[in-house]
Tab-separated table of C-alpha atoms in Angstrom:
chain	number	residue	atom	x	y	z
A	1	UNK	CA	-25.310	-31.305	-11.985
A	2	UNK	CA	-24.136	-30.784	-15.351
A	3	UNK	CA	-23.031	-27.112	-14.742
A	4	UNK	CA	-21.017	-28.675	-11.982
A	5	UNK	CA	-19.940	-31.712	-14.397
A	6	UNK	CA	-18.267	-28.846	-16.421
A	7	UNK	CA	-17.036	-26.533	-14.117
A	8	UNK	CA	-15.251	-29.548	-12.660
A	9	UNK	CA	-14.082	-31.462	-15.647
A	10	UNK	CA	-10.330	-33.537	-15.273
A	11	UNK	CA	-7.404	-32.625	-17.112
A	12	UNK	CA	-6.139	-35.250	-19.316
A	13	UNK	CA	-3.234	-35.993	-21.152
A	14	UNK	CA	-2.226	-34.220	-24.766
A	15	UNK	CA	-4.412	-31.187	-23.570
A	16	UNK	CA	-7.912	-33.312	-23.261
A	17	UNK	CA	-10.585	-32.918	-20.876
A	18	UNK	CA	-13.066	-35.441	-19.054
A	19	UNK	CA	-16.307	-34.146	-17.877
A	20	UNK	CA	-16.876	-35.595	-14.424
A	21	UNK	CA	-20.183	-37.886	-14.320
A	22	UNK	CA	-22.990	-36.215	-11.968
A	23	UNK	CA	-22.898	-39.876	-9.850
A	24	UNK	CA	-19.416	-38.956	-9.261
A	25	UNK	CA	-19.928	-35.835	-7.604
A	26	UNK	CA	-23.271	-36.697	-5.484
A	27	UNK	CA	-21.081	-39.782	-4.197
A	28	UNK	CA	-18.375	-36.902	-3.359
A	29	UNK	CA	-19.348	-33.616	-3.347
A	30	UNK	CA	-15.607	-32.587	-2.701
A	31	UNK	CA	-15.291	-32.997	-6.237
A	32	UNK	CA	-17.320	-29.451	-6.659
A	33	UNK	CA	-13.827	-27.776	-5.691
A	34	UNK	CA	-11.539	-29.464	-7.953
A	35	UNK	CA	-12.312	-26.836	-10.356
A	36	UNK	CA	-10.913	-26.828	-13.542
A	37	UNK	CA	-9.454	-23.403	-13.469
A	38	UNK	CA	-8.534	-22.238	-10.426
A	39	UNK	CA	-9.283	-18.270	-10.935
A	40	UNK	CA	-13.272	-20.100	-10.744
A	41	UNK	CA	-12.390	-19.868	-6.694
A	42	UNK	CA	-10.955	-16.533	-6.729
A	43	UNK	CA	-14.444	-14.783	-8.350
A	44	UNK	CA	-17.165	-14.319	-7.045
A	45	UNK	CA	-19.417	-13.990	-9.079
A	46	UNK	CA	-18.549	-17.832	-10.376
A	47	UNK	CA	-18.026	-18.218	-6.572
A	48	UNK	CA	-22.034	-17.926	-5.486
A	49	UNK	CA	-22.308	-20.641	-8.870
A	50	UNK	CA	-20.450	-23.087	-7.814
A	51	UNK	CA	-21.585	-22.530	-4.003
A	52	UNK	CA	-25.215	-22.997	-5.685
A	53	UNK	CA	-24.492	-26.170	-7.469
A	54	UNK	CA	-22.919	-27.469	-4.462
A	55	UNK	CA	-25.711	-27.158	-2.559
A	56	UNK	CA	-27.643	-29.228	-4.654
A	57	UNK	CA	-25.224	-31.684	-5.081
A	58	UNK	CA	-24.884	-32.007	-0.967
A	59	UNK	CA	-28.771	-32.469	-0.912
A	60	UNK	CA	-28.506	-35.290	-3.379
A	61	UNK	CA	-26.088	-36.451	-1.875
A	62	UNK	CA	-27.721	-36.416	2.086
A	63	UNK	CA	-30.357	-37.899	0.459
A	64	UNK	CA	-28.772	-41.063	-1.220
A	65	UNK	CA	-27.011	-41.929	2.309
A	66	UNK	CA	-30.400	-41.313	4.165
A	67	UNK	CA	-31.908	-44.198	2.036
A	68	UNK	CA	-28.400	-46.166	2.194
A	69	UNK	CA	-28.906	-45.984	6.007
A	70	UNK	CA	-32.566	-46.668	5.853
A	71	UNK	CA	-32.311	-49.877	3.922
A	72	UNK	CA	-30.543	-51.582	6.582
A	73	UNK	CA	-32.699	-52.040	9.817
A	74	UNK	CA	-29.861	-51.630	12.589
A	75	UNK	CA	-27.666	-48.894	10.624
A	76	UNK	CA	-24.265	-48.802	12.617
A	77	UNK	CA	-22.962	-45.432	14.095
A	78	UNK	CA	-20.381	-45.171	11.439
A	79	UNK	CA	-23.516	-45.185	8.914
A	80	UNK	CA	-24.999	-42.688	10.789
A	81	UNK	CA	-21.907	-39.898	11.520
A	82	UNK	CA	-20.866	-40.365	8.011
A	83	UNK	CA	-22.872	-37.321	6.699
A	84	UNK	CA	-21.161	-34.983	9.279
A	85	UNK	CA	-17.714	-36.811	8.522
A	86	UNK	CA	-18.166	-35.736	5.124
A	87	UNK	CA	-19.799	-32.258	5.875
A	88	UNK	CA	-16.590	-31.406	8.121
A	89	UNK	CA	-14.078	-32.142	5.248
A	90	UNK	CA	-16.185	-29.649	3.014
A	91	UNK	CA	-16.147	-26.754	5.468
A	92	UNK	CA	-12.264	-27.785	5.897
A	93	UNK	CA	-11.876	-27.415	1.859
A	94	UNK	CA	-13.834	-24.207	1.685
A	95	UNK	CA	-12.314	-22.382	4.609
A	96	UNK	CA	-8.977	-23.034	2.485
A	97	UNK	CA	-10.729	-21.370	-0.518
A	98	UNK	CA	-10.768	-18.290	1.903
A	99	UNK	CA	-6.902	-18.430	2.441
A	100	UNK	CA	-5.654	-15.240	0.371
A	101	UNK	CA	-2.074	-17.151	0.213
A	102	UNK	CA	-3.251	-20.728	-0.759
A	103	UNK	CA	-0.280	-22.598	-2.297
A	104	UNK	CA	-2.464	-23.934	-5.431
A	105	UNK	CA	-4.719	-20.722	-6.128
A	106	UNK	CA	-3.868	-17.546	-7.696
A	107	UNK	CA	-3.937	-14.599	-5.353
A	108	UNK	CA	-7.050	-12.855	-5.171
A	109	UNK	CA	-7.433	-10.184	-7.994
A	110	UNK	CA	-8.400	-7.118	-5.277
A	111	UNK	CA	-9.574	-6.641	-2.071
A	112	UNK	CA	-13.233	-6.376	-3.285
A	113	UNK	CA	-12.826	-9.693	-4.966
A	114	UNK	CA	-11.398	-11.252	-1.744
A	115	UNK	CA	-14.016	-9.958	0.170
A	116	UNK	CA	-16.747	-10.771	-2.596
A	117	UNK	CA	-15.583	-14.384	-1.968
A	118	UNK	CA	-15.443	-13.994	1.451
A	119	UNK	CA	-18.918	-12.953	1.831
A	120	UNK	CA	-20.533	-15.616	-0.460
A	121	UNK	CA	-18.041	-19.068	1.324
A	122	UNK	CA	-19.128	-17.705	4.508
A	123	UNK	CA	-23.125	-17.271	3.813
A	124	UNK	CA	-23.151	-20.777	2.440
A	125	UNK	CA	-20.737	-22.608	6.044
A	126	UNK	CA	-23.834	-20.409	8.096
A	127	UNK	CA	-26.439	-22.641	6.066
A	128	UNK	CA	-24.254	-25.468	6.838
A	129	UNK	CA	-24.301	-24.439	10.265
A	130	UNK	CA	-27.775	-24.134	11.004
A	131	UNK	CA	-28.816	-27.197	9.259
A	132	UNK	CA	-26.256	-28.693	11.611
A	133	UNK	CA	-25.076	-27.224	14.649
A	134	UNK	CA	-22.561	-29.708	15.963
A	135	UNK	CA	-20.747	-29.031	12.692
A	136	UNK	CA	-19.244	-26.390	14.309
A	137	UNK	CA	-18.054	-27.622	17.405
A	138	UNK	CA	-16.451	-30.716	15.106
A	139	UNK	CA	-15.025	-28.176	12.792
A	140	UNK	CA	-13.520	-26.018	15.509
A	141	UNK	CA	-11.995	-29.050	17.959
A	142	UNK	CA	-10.514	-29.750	14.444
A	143	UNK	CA	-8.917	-26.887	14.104
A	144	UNK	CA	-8.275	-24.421	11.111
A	145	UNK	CA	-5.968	-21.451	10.090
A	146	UNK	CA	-6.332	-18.978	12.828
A	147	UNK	CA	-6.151	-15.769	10.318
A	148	UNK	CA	-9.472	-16.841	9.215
A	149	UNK	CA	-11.571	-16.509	12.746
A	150	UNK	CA	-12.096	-13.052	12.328
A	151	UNK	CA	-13.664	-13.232	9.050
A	152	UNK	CA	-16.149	-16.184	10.346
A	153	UNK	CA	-16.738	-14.092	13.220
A	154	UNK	CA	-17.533	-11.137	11.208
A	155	UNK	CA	-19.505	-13.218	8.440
A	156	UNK	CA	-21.239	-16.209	10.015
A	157	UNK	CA	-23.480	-15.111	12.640
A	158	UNK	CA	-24.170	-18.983	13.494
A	159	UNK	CA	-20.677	-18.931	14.864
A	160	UNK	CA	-22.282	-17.461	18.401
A	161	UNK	CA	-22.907	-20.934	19.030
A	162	UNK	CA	-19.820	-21.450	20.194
A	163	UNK	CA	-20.047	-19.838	23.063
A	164	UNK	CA	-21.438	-22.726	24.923
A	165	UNK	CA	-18.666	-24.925	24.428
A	166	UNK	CA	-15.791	-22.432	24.753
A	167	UNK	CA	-14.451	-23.232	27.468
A	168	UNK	CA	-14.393	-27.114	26.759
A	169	UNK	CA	-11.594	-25.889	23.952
A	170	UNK	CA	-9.964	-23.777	25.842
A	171	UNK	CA	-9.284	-26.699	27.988
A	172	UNK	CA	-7.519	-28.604	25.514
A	173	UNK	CA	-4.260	-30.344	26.763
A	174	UNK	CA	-2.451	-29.153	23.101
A	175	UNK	CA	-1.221	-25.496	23.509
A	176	UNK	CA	-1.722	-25.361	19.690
A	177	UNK	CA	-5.532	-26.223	19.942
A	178	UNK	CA	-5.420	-23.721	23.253
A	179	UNK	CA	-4.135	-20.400	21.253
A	180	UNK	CA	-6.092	-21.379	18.367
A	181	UNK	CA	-9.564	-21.376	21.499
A	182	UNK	CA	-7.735	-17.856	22.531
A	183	UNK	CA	-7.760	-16.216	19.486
A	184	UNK	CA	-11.632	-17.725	18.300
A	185	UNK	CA	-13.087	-16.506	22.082
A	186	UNK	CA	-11.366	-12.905	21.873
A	187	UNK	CA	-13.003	-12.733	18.327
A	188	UNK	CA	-16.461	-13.850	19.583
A	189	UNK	CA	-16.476	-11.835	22.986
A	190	UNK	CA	-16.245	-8.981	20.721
A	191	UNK	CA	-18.324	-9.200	18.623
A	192	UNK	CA	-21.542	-10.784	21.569
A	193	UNK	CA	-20.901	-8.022	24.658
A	194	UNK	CA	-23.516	-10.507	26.522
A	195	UNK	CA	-22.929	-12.125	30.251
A	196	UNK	CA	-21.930	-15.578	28.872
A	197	UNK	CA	-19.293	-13.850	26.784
A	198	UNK	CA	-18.123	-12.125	29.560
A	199	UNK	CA	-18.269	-15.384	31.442
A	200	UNK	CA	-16.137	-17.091	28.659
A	201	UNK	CA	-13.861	-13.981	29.088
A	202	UNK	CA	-13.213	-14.604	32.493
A	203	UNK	CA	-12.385	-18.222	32.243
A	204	UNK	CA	-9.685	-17.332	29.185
A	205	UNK	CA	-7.958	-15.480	31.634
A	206	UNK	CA	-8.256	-17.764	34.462
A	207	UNK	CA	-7.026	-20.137	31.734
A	208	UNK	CA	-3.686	-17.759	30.933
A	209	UNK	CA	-3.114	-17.114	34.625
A	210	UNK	CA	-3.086	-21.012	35.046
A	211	UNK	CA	-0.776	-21.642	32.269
A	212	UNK	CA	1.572	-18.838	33.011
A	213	UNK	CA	2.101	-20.210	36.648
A	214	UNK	CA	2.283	-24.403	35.513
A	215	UNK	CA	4.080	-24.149	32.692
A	216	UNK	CA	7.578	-23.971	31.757
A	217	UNK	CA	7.583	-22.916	28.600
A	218	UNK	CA	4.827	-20.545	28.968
A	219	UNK	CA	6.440	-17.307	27.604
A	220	UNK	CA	6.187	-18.324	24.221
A	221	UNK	CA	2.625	-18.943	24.850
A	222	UNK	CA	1.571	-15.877	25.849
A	223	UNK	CA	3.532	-13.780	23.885
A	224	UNK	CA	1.231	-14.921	21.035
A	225	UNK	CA	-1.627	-14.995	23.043
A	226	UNK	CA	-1.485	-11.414	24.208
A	227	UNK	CA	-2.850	-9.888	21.255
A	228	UNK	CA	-6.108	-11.442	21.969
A	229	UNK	CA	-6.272	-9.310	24.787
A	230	UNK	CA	-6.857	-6.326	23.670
A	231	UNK	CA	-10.299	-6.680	21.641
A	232	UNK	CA	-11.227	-8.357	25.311
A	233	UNK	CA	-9.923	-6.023	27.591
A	234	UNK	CA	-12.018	-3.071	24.956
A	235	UNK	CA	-15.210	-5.290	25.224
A	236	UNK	CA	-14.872	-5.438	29.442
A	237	UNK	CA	-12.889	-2.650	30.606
A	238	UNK	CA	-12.861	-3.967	33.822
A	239	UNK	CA	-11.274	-6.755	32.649
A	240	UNK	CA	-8.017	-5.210	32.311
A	241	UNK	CA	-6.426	-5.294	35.405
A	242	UNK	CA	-6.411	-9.379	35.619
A	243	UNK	CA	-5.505	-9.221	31.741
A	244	UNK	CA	-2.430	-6.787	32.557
A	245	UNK	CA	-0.913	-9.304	35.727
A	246	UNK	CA	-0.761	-12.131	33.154
């Protein structure tokens, strides 16, 4: 806590500095990425750091609402989803660490230290993952910068989980949330050549085919969603022909 109290102390006015209080960040542990200096996101070697201190300051802080929750007798739902709540806005804020043109950070110094960073945000989301599993599905019906699903993909093997709910997001009424389900389920098909990819393959297209033919506007559509078909159609050949009558 007081490495993190450092790394994430407040600017103040005439040049000073405030060093956060550790109650602070276990009561937030968003605070753990308001860095001082911003170049602390875009190492990685002070990457794996701070990703280490914030670990321990998201057990500290699980911990303090497990025995907020426990004290009262009949803890309400709101009580009880507050963890994931909170978990969900982290992965939110470190999946924007990951975005190589982030308004508010410097670029990345080289490709190594991209990747670097890359490979340490990523390890740290599959913990988060596996200690939770419907974190991802709330992260993903959320929704996040589609450049980054093939870096999950490639870097979180938790994300296979999502499988099982694909096609729940591909069903999505928004056509925004449906490209985004597209893009994540060409990714994940492949990289998992396994029958309930290739089932989640077929309903994408039956999903395109259904779109093209009820909706208007659908050009647009699936003109961006066509790229998506080719890591598909490479995965299941035979896939092809339905992918080439869209």
């Amino acid at each position: 806590l007081a490495t993190a109290a450092v790394l994430c102390q407040r600017q103040l006015g005439c040049g000073g500095r405030a060093v956060v209080a550790p109650y602070e960040l276990v009561s937030d542990p968003l605070r753990v990425l308001c860095v001082a200096n911003p170049l602390i996101l875009r190492t990685p070697a002070l990457v794996a750091v701070l990703l280490a201190v914030l670990g321990c300051v998201l057990r500290a802080n699980h911990q303090a609402l497990e025995a907020a929750a426990a004290r009262y007798a009949h803890s309400d739902e709101a009580l009880e989803r507050l963890p994931r709540v909170q978990d969900s806005a982290l992965v939110q804020a470190l999946l924007e660490v990951l975005q190589p043109d982030h308004a508010e950070l410097p670029p990345f110094a080289s490709a190594r230290a991209r990747r670097g960073v890359e490979i340490r945000v990523c390890a740290f989301l599959h913990q988060m993952f596996v200690a939770d599993p419907e974190l991802i599905r709330v992260v993903h019906y959320q929704g996040y910068d589609a450049r980054l699903v093939p870096v999950l993909v490639r870097n979180v093997p938790s994300l296979h989980i999502c499988l099982d709910w694909l096609p729940e997001l591909l069903s999505q009424p928004s056509a925004h949330k449906q490209l985004f389900a597209v893009r994540l389920a060409a990714a994940l098909v492949a990289a998992n050549r396994t029958p309930k990819s290739l089932a989640v393959a077929e309903y994408m297209l039956a999903r395109l085919r259904d779109f093209a033919c009820n909706t208007p506007d659908a050009d647009r559509f699936l003109c961006a969603a066509l790229p998506s078909l080719v890591p598909l159609c490479r995965s299941f050949p035979f896939l092809a022909d339905d992918a080439r009558a869209l």
